[in-house]
Coordinates of C-alpha atoms in Angstrom, one line a residue:
M896 CA 253.0 26.5 219.6
T897 CA 253.6 23.9 216.9
I898 CA 256.1 24.6 214.1
Y899 CA 257.0 22.4 211.2
A900 CA 260.7 22.2 210.5
K901 CA 263.6 20.5 208.7
I902 CA 267.0 20.3 210.4
Y903 CA 269.7 20.3 207.9
T904 CA 273.5 20.2 208.0
Y905 CA 276.1 21.1 205.4
Q906 CA 279.8 21.1 205.1
N907 CA 281.2 24.6 204.5
G908 CA 284.4 23.9 202.6
T909 CA 287.0 22.6 205.0
R910 CA 285.1 24.2 208.0
A911 CA 282.9 22.4 210.5
T912 CA 279.5 21.2 209.6
V913 CA 276.9 23.9 210.1
A914 CA 273.4 23.1 211.3
G915 CA 270.3 25.1 210.3
I916 CA 266.6 25.1 210.7
Q917 CA 263.9 25.8 208.2
T918 CA 260.5 26.5 209.8
K919 CA 256.9 27.2 208.8
T920 CA 253.6 27.1 210.5
T921 CA 251.8 24.5 208.2
Q922 CA 252.8 21.0 207.2
D923 CA 252.3 20.6 203.4
D924 CA 254.5 17.7 202.9
A925 CA 255.6 14.7 205.0
S926 CA 259.3 15.7 205.0
W927 CA 258.5 18.4 207.6
T928 CA 258.5 17.3 211.2
A929 CA 256.2 18.9 213.8
Y930 CA 257.9 20.3 216.9
D931 CA 256.1 21.8 219.9
V932 CA 258.0 24.7 221.2
P933 CA 257.2 27.7 223.5
D934 CA 256.2 30.8 221.7
V935 CA 259.6 32.3 221.4
S936 CA 261.5 34.3 218.8
W937 CA 264.8 32.2 218.9
L938 CA 265.2 28.5 218.3
S939 CA 268.3 26.4 218.4
I940 CA 269.2 22.8 217.7
V941 CA 270.2 20.6 220.7
N942 CA 271.0 16.9 220.1
G943 CA 269.2 17.0 216.8
Q944 CA 266.0 18.5 218.3
I945 CA 264.6 22.0 217.9
V946 CA 264.3 23.7 221.3
A947 CA 263.6 27.2 222.4
A948 CA 266.9 29.1 222.9
T949 CA 267.4 30.6 226.4
S950 CA 268.1 34.0 224.9
A951 CA 268.7 35.7 221.6
P952 CA 272.2 35.4 220.3
A953 CA 274.5 38.2 221.5
A954 CA 275.2 41.0 219.0
P955 CA 278.7 41.2 217.7
L956 CA 281.0 43.1 220.0
S957 CA 281.3 45.9 217.5
Q958 CA 277.5 46.4 217.6
Q959 CA 277.5 46.3 221.3
A960 CA 280.2 49.0 221.5
A961 CA 278.4 51.2 219.0
A962 CA 275.2 50.8 221.1
L963 CA 277.1 51.9 224.2
I964 CA 278.2 55.1 222.5
A965 CA 274.6 55.7 221.3
A966 CA 273.3 55.2 224.8
G967 CA 275.8 57.5 226.5
L968 CA 277.8 57.3 229.6
T969 CA 276.3 57.6 233.1
I970 CA 278.5 59.7 235.3
T971 CA 278.1 59.9 239.1
S972 CA 280.0 62.5 241.0
T973 CA 280.8 61.9 244.6
S974 CA 281.6 65.6 245.3
T975 CA 279.0 67.3 243.1
P976 CA 275.8 65.1 242.7
A977 CA 274.0 67.9 240.9
I978 CA 276.0 67.0 237.7
N979 CA 275.0 63.3 237.8
G980 CA 273.4 62.1 234.6
T981 CA 273.8 60.2 231.4
Y982 CA 276.0 62.2 229.0
A983 CA 275.7 61.8 225.2
C984 CA 278.8 60.4 223.5
N985 CA 277.8 60.7 219.9
A986 CA 279.8 62.7 217.4
A987 CA 278.0 65.9 218.0
A988 CA 278.5 65.6 221.8
Q989 CA 282.2 64.8 221.2
A990 CA 282.5 68.0 219.1
N991 CA 280.8 70.0 221.9
F992 CA 283.3 68.7 224.5
S993 CA 286.2 69.6 222.1
E994 CA 284.9 73.1 221.6
I995 CA 284.6 73.8 225.3
E996 CA 288.0 72.2 225.9
T997 CA 289.5 74.6 223.3
Y998 CA 287.8 77.5 225.0
I999 CA 289.2 76.5 228.4
L1000 CA 292.7 76.3 226.9
A1001 CA 292.4 79.7 225.4
N1002 CA 290.7 81.5 228.3
N1003 CA 291.4 79.3 231.4
A1004 CA 287.7 79.5 232.2
L1005 CA 284.4 78.1 231.2
P1006 CA 282.5 80.2 228.7
Q1007 CA 279.8 80.5 231.3
T1008 CA 279.8 79.6 235.0
P1009 CA 278.1 77.4 235.8
L1010 CA 278.0 75.8 232.4
P1011 CA 274.7 74.3 231.4
W1012 CA 275.2 70.9 229.8
P1013 CA 272.6 68.5 228.4
V1014 CA 272.2 65.1 230.0
A1015 CA 269.5 62.5 229.3
G1016 CA 266.2 64.0 230.6
G1017 CA 267.5 67.6 231.2
L1018 CA 270.4 69.9 231.9
V1019 CA 273.0 69.9 234.6
A1020 CA 275.1 72.9 235.7
I1021 CA 278.9 72.2 235.6
P1022 CA 280.4 74.6 238.2
S1023 CA 284.1 74.5 237.3
T1024 CA 286.7 73.9 234.6
A1025 CA 288.3 71.1 236.7
L1026 CA 285.0 69.2 236.8
F1027 CA 284.3 69.9 233.1
K1028 CA 287.7 68.5 232.2
E1029 CA 287.1 65.4 234.4
I1030 CA 283.8 64.8 232.7
A1031 CA 285.3 65.3 229.2
T1032 CA 288.2 63.0 230.0
V1033 CA 286.0 60.1 231.2
V1034 CA 283.7 60.5 228.1
A1035 CA 286.7 60.6 225.8
N1036 CA 288.2 57.5 227.4
F1037 CA 284.8 55.7 227.2
V1038 CA 284.4 56.6 223.5
E1039 CA 288.0 55.6 222.7
V1040 CA 287.6 52.1 224.2
C1041 CA 284.3 51.7 222.4
D1042 CA 285.8 52.9 219.1
E1043 CA 288.7 50.4 219.4
V1044 CA 286.1 47.5 220.0
V1045 CA 284.1 48.7 217.0
T1046 CA 287.1 48.8 214.7
A1047 CA 288.5 45.4 215.8
N1048 CA 285.2 43.7 216.7
A1049 CA 287.2 42.4 219.7
G1050 CA 288.3 43.5 223.1
T1051 CA 286.6 44.4 226.3
L1052 CA 283.5 46.6 226.5
P1053 CA 283.8 49.5 229.0
A1054 CA 281.3 49.9 231.8
A1055 CA 278.3 52.1 230.8
S1056 CA 278.7 54.1 234.0
V1057 CA 281.6 55.7 235.9
A1058 CA 282.1 57.5 239.2
I1059 CA 284.2 60.6 239.4
A1060 CA 285.2 62.9 242.3

């Protein structure tokens, strides 16, 4: 595809010079230069020339962490594969984990055994309080690390999957 572009730079206060690209698909004045580039969504400037970027710029860490929470945590159990799945980590799911944890503290048992729990694509049956607590703990740890990254827009993203006993 051919695009017409102007490459410009400007000084941003005392900061470094910033480069930018203005593009359009028709040339209506001679100050616009034609560039042949692959049909891509992202362009960048390399040595004063417009080229296709190898990939889209990475989202800020805070957005990546929020996306991890929205996607959920994949849990694989080595001892109880029937509970394997991707567990929701959004606010509603966190509230549900808290409610069941409170029930366990008061009654030393699950409200129902096995406890049906939603995962991406269906339900699993959690057979014991110990296993529920382990699942709730890894979800809480995952969400906490993600929340710290969201707040600071810095840090290390957690893995989107975890293995438990």
